Coordinates of C-alpha atoms and ligand atoms in Angstrom, one line a residue:
X1 CA 0.0 0.0 0.0
X2 CA 1.2 3.5 -0.8
X3 CA 2.4 5.5 2.2
X4 CA 1.6 9.2 2.7
X5 CA 5.0 11.1 3.2
X6 CA 3.1 13.7 5.2
X7 CA 2.9 11.1 8.0
X8 CA 6.8 11.0 8.3
X9 CA 8.7 13.2 10.7
X10 CA 12.5 13.5 10.2
X11 CA 13.3 10.4 12.1
X12 CA 10.9 8.3 10.2
X13 CA 11.9 9.7 7.0
X14 CA 15.5 8.9 7.6
X15 CA 14.5 5.3 8.5
X16 CA 12.6 5.1 5.3
X17 CA 15.7 6.1 3.3
X18 CA 17.8 3.6 5.0
X19 CA 15.2 0.9 4.0
X20 CA 15.6 2.0 0.4
X21 CA 19.3 1.8 0.8
X22 CA 19.6 5.6 0.2
X23 CA 21.8 8.0 2.1
X24 CA 20.1 9.7 5.1
X25 CA 20.5 13.2 3.6
X26 CA 18.0 12.2 1.0
X27 CA 15.4 12.5 3.8
X28 CA 16.3 16.2 4.2
X29 CA 16.0 16.8 0.4
X30 CA 12.6 15.1 0.3
X31 CA 11.4 17.1 3.4
X32 CA 12.4 20.4 1.8
X33 CA 10.6 19.5 -1.4
X34 CA 7.5 18.4 0.5
X35 CA 7.2 21.0 3.3
X36 CA 9.2 24.1 2.2
X37 CA 8.2 24.1 -1.5
X38 CA 4.9 22.3 -1.2
X39 CA 5.7 19.9 -4.0
X40 CA 3.7 16.7 -4.1
X41 CA 4.8 15.3 -7.5
X42 CA 8.1 13.3 -7.2
X43 CA 8.8 14.1 -10.9
X44 CA 9.5 17.8 -9.9
X45 CA 12.1 16.8 -7.2
X46 CA 15.0 17.4 -9.6
X47 CA 17.9 16.8 -7.2
X48 CA 16.8 13.3 -6.5
X49 CA 17.8 10.5 -9.0
X50 CA 15.4 9.7 -11.7
X51 CA 15.1 6.0 -10.8
X52 CA 14.6 6.7 -7.1
X53 CA 11.9 9.2 -8.0
X54 CA 10.2 6.5 -10.0
X55 CA 10.4 4.0 -7.1
X56 CA 9.1 6.5 -4.7
X57 CA 6.1 7.3 -7.0
X58 CA 5.2 3.6 -7.0
X59 CA 5.3 3.2 -3.1
X60 CA 4.4 6.7 -1.8
X61 CA 2.4 9.9 -2.2
X62 CA 2.1 13.3 -0.6
X63 CA -1.5 14.1 0.3
X64 CA -3.0 16.7 2.5
X65 CA -6.8 16.5 3.3
X66 CA -9.0 18.0 0.4
X67 CA -10.8 21.2 0.9
X68 CA -14.6 20.8 1.1
X69 CA -15.4 24.5 1.8
X70 CA -13.6 27.9 2.3
X71 CA -15.1 30.9 4.1
X72 CA -13.4 34.3 4.2
X73 CA -14.6 36.6 7.0
X74 CA -14.8 40.4 6.6
X75 CA -11.6 40.7 8.7
X76 CA -9.7 38.4 6.4
X77 CA -9.9 35.4 8.7
X78 CA -10.2 32.3 6.5
X79 CA -11.7 29.0 7.6
X80 CA -11.4 25.7 5.7
X81 CA -13.5 22.6 6.1
X82 CA -11.1 19.7 5.2
X83 CA -12.1 16.3 4.2
X84 CA -10.8 13.5 6.4
X85 CA -12.8 10.7 5.0
X86 CA -16.1 8.8 5.6
X87 CA -18.2 11.9 6.0
X88 CA -15.8 13.5 8.6
X89 CA -14.5 17.0 8.2
X90 CA -12.2 19.2 10.3
X91 CA -11.8 22.9 10.5
X92 CA -8.6 25.0 10.1
X93 CA -8.5 28.8 10.6
X94 CA -6.0 31.3 9.2
X95 CA -5.8 34.6 11.1
X96 CA -3.9 37.4 9.3
X97 CA -2.4 40.2 11.3
X98 CA 0.0 43.0 10.4
X99 CA 3.1 41.4 11.8
X100 CA 2.2 37.6 11.6
X101 CA -0.1 35.0 10.2
X102 CA -1.5 32.5 12.7
X103 CA -2.9 29.1 11.8
X104 CA -5.3 27.5 14.2
X105 CA -4.8 23.7 13.7
X106 CA -7.2 20.8 14.7
X107 CA -5.9 17.6 16.3
X108 CA -9.0 15.3 16.4
X109 CA -12.3 14.8 14.7
X110 CA -14.5 16.2 17.4
X111 CA -13.5 16.0 21.0
X112 CA -14.1 13.5 23.8
X113 CA -13.9 16.1 26.6
X114 CA -17.2 17.6 27.5
X115 CA -16.5 21.3 28.2
X116 CA -20.0 22.7 28.6
X117 CA -19.4 26.0 26.6
X118 CA -17.6 24.6 23.5
X119 CA -19.3 23.8 20.3
X120 CA -16.7 21.1 19.3
X121 CA -17.7 19.2 22.4
X122 CA -21.3 19.0 21.2
X123 CA -20.2 17.2 18.1
X124 CA -18.9 14.2 20.1
X125 CA -15.8 12.4 19.2
X126 CA -14.8 10.2 16.2
X127 CA -11.0 9.8 16.0
X128 CA -7.6 11.1 16.4
X129 CA -6.1 12.8 13.4
X130 CA -3.0 11.3 11.8
X131 CA 0.3 13.1 11.7
X132 CA -0.3 13.8 7.9
X133 CA -3.8 15.1 8.7
X134 CA -2.4 17.6 11.3
X135 CA 0.6 18.8 9.4
X136 CA -1.4 18.6 6.2
X137 CA -3.3 21.6 7.6
X138 CA -0.2 23.7 7.6
X139 CA 0.8 22.2 4.2
X140 CA -2.6 23.1 2.8
X141 CA -2.7 26.6 4.3
X142 CA 0.8 27.5 2.8
X143 CA -0.2 26.1 -0.6
X144 CA -3.5 27.7 -0.7
X145 CA -2.4 31.1 0.6
X146 CA 0.8 31.3 -1.6
X147 CA -1.3 30.6 -4.7
X148 CA -3.6 33.4 -3.6
X149 CA -0.7 35.8 -3.0
X150 CA 0.8 35.1 -6.4
X151 CA -2.6 35.7 -7.9
X152 CA -3.2 38.9 -6.2
X153 CA 0.4 40.0 -6.3
X154 CA 0.5 40.7 -2.7
X155 CA 4.0 41.0 -1.1
X156 CA 5.1 38.2 1.3
X157 CA 5.7 39.1 5.0
X158 CA 9.1 40.3 6.2
X159 CA 10.5 36.8 6.7
X160 CA 8.7 35.5 3.7
X161 CA 6.5 33.2 5.7
X162 CA 2.7 33.2 5.2
X163 CA 2.1 31.1 8.4
X164 CA 4.5 32.4 11.0
X165 CA 2.7 31.1 14.1
X166 CA 0.7 27.9 14.8
X167 CA -1.8 27.5 17.6
X168 CA -3.0 24.0 18.4
X169 CA -6.4 25.5 19.4
X170 CA -8.7 24.0 16.7
X171 CA -11.0 21.0 17.1
X172 CA -9.9 18.4 19.7
X173 CA -7.8 18.1 22.8
X174 CA -4.2 17.9 21.3
X175 CA -2.7 16.1 24.4
X176 CA -5.2 13.3 24.0
X177 CA -3.6 12.6 20.6
X178 CA -0.1 12.8 22.0
X179 CA 2.1 10.9 19.6
X180 CA 0.7 12.3 16.4
X181 CA 0.6 15.8 17.8
X182 CA 4.2 15.6 18.9
X183 CA 5.4 14.2 15.5
X184 CA 3.5 17.1 13.8
X185 CA 5.0 19.6 16.2
X186 CA 8.5 18.4 15.4
X187 CA 7.8 18.9 11.7
X188 CA 6.7 22.5 12.4
X189 CA 9.9 23.1 14.2
X190 CA 12.3 21.2 11.8
X191 CA 14.5 23.4 9.8
X192 CA 14.1 21.1 6.8
X193 CA 10.3 21.4 7.1
X194 CA 8.5 24.6 8.4
X195 CA 11.4 25.9 10.7
X196 CA 9.0 27.8 13.0
X197 CA 10.3 29.1 16.3
X198 CA 9.3 27.1 19.4
X199 CA 8.0 30.3 20.8
X200 CA 5.7 30.8 17.9
X201 CA 4.1 27.4 18.2
X202 CA 1.5 27.2 21.1
X203 CA -0.3 24.1 22.3
X204 CA -3.5 24.7 24.2
X205 CA -4.8 22.1 26.6
X206 CA -7.7 21.6 28.9
X207 CA -5.2 20.4 31.4
X208 CA -4.3 16.7 30.9
X209 CA -1.6 16.7 33.7
X210 CA 0.4 13.5 32.9
X211 CA 0.6 14.5 29.1
X212 CA 1.8 18.0 30.1
X213 CA 4.7 16.4 31.7
X214 CA 5.3 14.2 28.7
X215 CA 5.1 17.2 26.4
X216 CA 7.7 19.0 28.5
X217 CA 10.2 16.2 27.9
X218 CA 9.2 15.3 24.3
X219 CA 8.8 18.6 22.7
X220 CA 8.3 21.8 24.8
X221 CA 6.5 24.5 22.9
X222 CA 4.7 27.5 24.2
X223 CA 1.8 26.4 26.4
X224 CA -1.7 27.8 26.9
X225 CA -4.0 26.3 29.5
X226 CA -7.8 26.5 29.3
X227 CA -8.4 27.5 32.9
X228 CA -11.8 29.2 32.7
X229 CA -12.6 29.2 36.4
X230 CA -11.2 30.6 39.6
X231 CA -11.9 27.5 41.8
X232 CA -12.6 23.7 41.5
X233 CA -16.3 24.1 42.1
X234 CA -16.9 26.1 38.9
X235 CA -14.2 24.3 36.9
X236 CA -15.6 20.8 37.8
X237 CA -18.8 22.0 36.2
X238 CA -17.6 23.7 33.0
X239 CA -14.4 21.8 32.3
X240 CA -15.2 18.4 33.6
X241 CA -11.6 16.9 33.2
X242 CA -11.0 19.1 36.4
X243 CA -12.6 16.3 38.5
X244 CA -9.6 14.0 37.4
X245 CA -6.9 16.7 37.5
X246 CA -8.0 19.5 39.9
X247 CA -6.6 23.0 40.0
X248 CA -3.8 22.3 42.5
X249 CA -2.3 19.5 40.4
X250 CA -2.8 21.5 37.2
X251 CA -1.0 24.5 38.5
X252 CA 1.9 22.3 39.8
X253 CA 2.1 20.8 36.3
X254 CA 2.3 24.3 34.8
X255 CA 5.3 25.1 37.0
X256 CA 7.0 21.9 36.1
X257 CA 6.4 22.7 32.4
X258 CA 8.1 26.1 32.8
X259 CA 11.4 24.4 33.7
X260 CA 11.8 23.5 30.0
X261 CA 9.3 25.8 28.2
X262 CA 10.6 28.2 25.5
X263 CA 8.7 31.0 27.1
X264 CA 8.9 31.9 30.8
X265 CA 5.2 32.1 31.4
X266 CA 2.1 30.1 30.8
X267 CA -0.9 31.6 29.0
X268 CA -4.1 31.0 30.9
X269 CA -7.3 31.2 28.7
X270 CA -10.4 32.2 30.5
X271 CA -13.8 32.3 28.6
X272 CA -16.1 35.0 30.0
X273 CA -19.5 33.4 30.7
X274 CA -22.1 35.9 31.9
X275 CA -23.1 35.2 35.6
X276 CA -21.0 31.9 35.7
X277 CA -17.3 33.0 36.1
X278 CA -17.3 36.7 35.4
X279 CA -18.0 38.3 38.8
X280 CA -15.5 40.6 40.6
X281 CA -15.2 38.0 43.4
X282 CA -14.1 35.5 40.7
X283 CA -11.4 37.9 39.5
X284 CA -10.1 38.3 43.1
X285 CA -10.1 34.5 43.6
X286 CA -8.2 34.0 40.4
X287 CA -5.7 36.6 41.3
X288 CA -5.0 34.7 44.6
X289 CA -5.0 31.3 42.8
X290 CA -2.3 32.2 40.2
X291 CA 0.1 33.8 42.5
X292 CA 2.6 31.0 42.3
X293 CA 2.6 30.5 38.5
X294 CA 4.4 33.0 36.1
X295 CA 1.7 33.6 33.7
X296 CA -0.3 35.9 31.3
X297 CA -4.0 35.9 31.2
X298 CA -6.1 35.9 28.1
X299 CA -9.7 36.6 28.5
X300 CA -11.9 35.3 25.8
X301 CA -15.4 36.8 25.3
X302 CA -17.7 33.7 24.9
X303 CA -18.5 33.0 21.3
X304 CA -22.1 31.8 21.1
X305 CA -23.4 28.8 19.1
X306 CA -27.0 27.4 18.9
X307 CA -28.4 26.1 22.1
X308 CA -25.2 26.7 24.1
X309 CA -27.2 27.9 27.2
X310 CA -24.6 30.6 27.9
X311 CA -24.3 34.3 27.2
X312 CA -21.3 36.4 26.6
X313 CA -20.3 38.6 29.6
X314 CA -21.0 42.3 28.9
X315 CA -18.1 44.5 27.9
X316 CA -18.2 46.3 31.2
X317 CA -18.0 43.0 33.1
X318 CA -15.1 41.9 31.0
X319 CA -13.2 45.3 31.6
X320 CA -13.9 45.3 35.3
X321 CA -12.7 41.7 35.6
X322 CA -9.6 42.6 33.6
X323 CA -8.9 45.7 35.8
X324 CA -9.0 43.7 39.0
X325 CA -6.4 41.4 37.6
X326 CA -4.2 44.2 36.3
X327 CA -4.4 45.9 39.7
X328 CA -3.1 42.6 41.2
X329 CA -0.1 42.8 39.0
X330 CA -1.1 40.4 36.1
X331 CA -0.6 40.9 32.4
X332 CA -4.0 40.5 30.9
X333 CA -5.3 40.7 27.3
X334 CA -8.8 40.4 26.1
X335 CA -8.8 38.3 22.9
X336 CA -10.0 40.0 19.9
X337 CA -12.8 37.9 18.4
X338 CA -11.8 37.1 14.8
X339 CA -13.8 35.5 12.2
X340 CA -17.1 35.2 14.1
X341 CA -19.1 36.1 11.1
X342 CA -18.1 32.8 9.6
X343 CA -18.2 30.8 12.9
X344 CA -14.4 30.6 13.0
X345 CA -14.0 32.1 16.4
X346 CA -12.8 30.2 19.5
X347 CA -15.1 27.4 20.5
X348 CA -17.2 27.7 17.3
X349 CA -15.4 25.0 15.3
X350 CA -17.8 22.2 14.6
X351 CA -16.5 20.6 11.4
X352 CA -18.4 17.6 10.4
X353 CA -18.2 14.8 12.9
X354 CA -19.7 11.4 12.6
X355 CA -20.3 11.1 16.3
X356 CA -19.3 7.6 17.5
X357 CA -20.0 8.5 21.0
X358 CA -23.6 9.3 20.1
X359 CA -23.4 12.4 22.4
X360 CA -25.7 14.4 20.3
X361 CA -28.2 11.7 20.3
X362 CA -27.9 11.4 24.1
X363 CA -28.3 15.1 24.6
X364 CA -31.4 15.1 22.4
X365 CA -32.8 12.1 24.2
X366 CA -32.2 13.6 27.6
X367 CA -34.7 16.4 27.1
X368 CA -37.5 16.8 27.8
X369 CA -37.9 14.1 30.4
X370 CA -40.9 12.0 29.7
X371 CA -42.3 9.0 31.5
X372 CA -43.5 5.9 29.6
X373 CA -46.3 3.9 31.0
Ligands
LIG401 N1 -9.0 21.3 23.8 C1 -7.9 22.3 23.8 C2 -7.7 23.0 22.5 C3 -8.9 23.9 22.1 S1 -8.4 25.5 22.2 C4 -8.2 23.2 25.0 O1 -9.3 23.1 25.6 O2 -7.4 24.2 25.3 C5 -9.9 26.4 22.0 C6 -10.0 27.4 23.1 O3 -11.3 28.1 22.9 C7 -10.0 26.8 24.5 O4 -9.4 27.7 25.4 C8 -11.5 26.8 24.7 O5 -11.7 26.5 26.1 C9 -12.0 28.0 24.1 N2 -13.4 27.9 23.9 C10 -14.2 26.8 23.7 N3 -15.5 27.2 23.5 C11 -15.5 28.5 23.4 C12 -16.5 29.4 23.2 N4 -17.8 29.1 22.9 N5 -16.2 30.8 23.3 C13 -15.0 31.2 23.4 N6 -14.0 30.3 23.7 C14 -14.2 29.0 23.7

């Protein structure tokens, strides 16, 4: 069966070359063609011997997920629905800014965690994405956006990169798909592939403590933690994984992570839910809670989706919350909502998930409560 070379990180590519009886540096040549130049056709890889190209074409291919749909928001944010087979689709979002281009990458088809305010959670969980499907999102974005730049004649960014930053903040819990996510992260950082700075690759987690420790050793990148609550009582309710790894353990893991992290702080994400976690007393509790962890706080205005059951905190509530934290000495930003007119904002990525957990069904069955005689 033909293998997809997007599934191969540097180590595996080198092993593959050895199996072919080729020199290990061939792996670097191949990676440069595939990831830097976006070439999928072996015939175009002209510094590789003709007969090896022919052998490769017989055994292997380079294939990113196909695009099913593209939406461009008024602010330039672009969302793609990408085909990952048998009726499943994942979403990838590109967010252009003056000084950078950020790609928000998915790690799973759906999500098995049940954060109550997240649209992906409502879709249920189907499966983990492969390495090729994760790195394929970056491959696709570069290919698509550079073709677009060429068409429009727009100049490239200072460093020539279209995607300068990656955030693992799309659909899924990246640390629940550990091995494939780490292999994809390594490709993002590899100088023969995308060569991104460790500081510009951020993984966001809901707080899988043992996997945070493993990531620190395997591939430390910038870390964001979806905190969302100032105490265990609220967090148990809205981020149920907290029952397994409560705040005390989570914050200890954050400090351990910082030993090896490329940045000297953790980013805590905090979604602002009206009347749930946005009161001044919550801000004061949060300020006390985070004393021991070098961090920055990112407040995310809740992005609504149908039947979410939550409302976004008012602008005044968000600013008052922010000010209490700033007065306590924290660095706080309020996340700009990007792409919400195309449902591309945080927590709105739904993709197309064949729900194998049948969560949607359960949710529908659960209400209203009826009694059968
Ligand atoms: N599972 C990982 C990666 C997802 S990142 C994690 O939980 O960190 C997506 C971010 O958007 C997370 O911080 C998530 O909690 C937040 N989010 C989810 N639903 C949201 C919503 N409806 N509005 C705003 N932010 C939301």
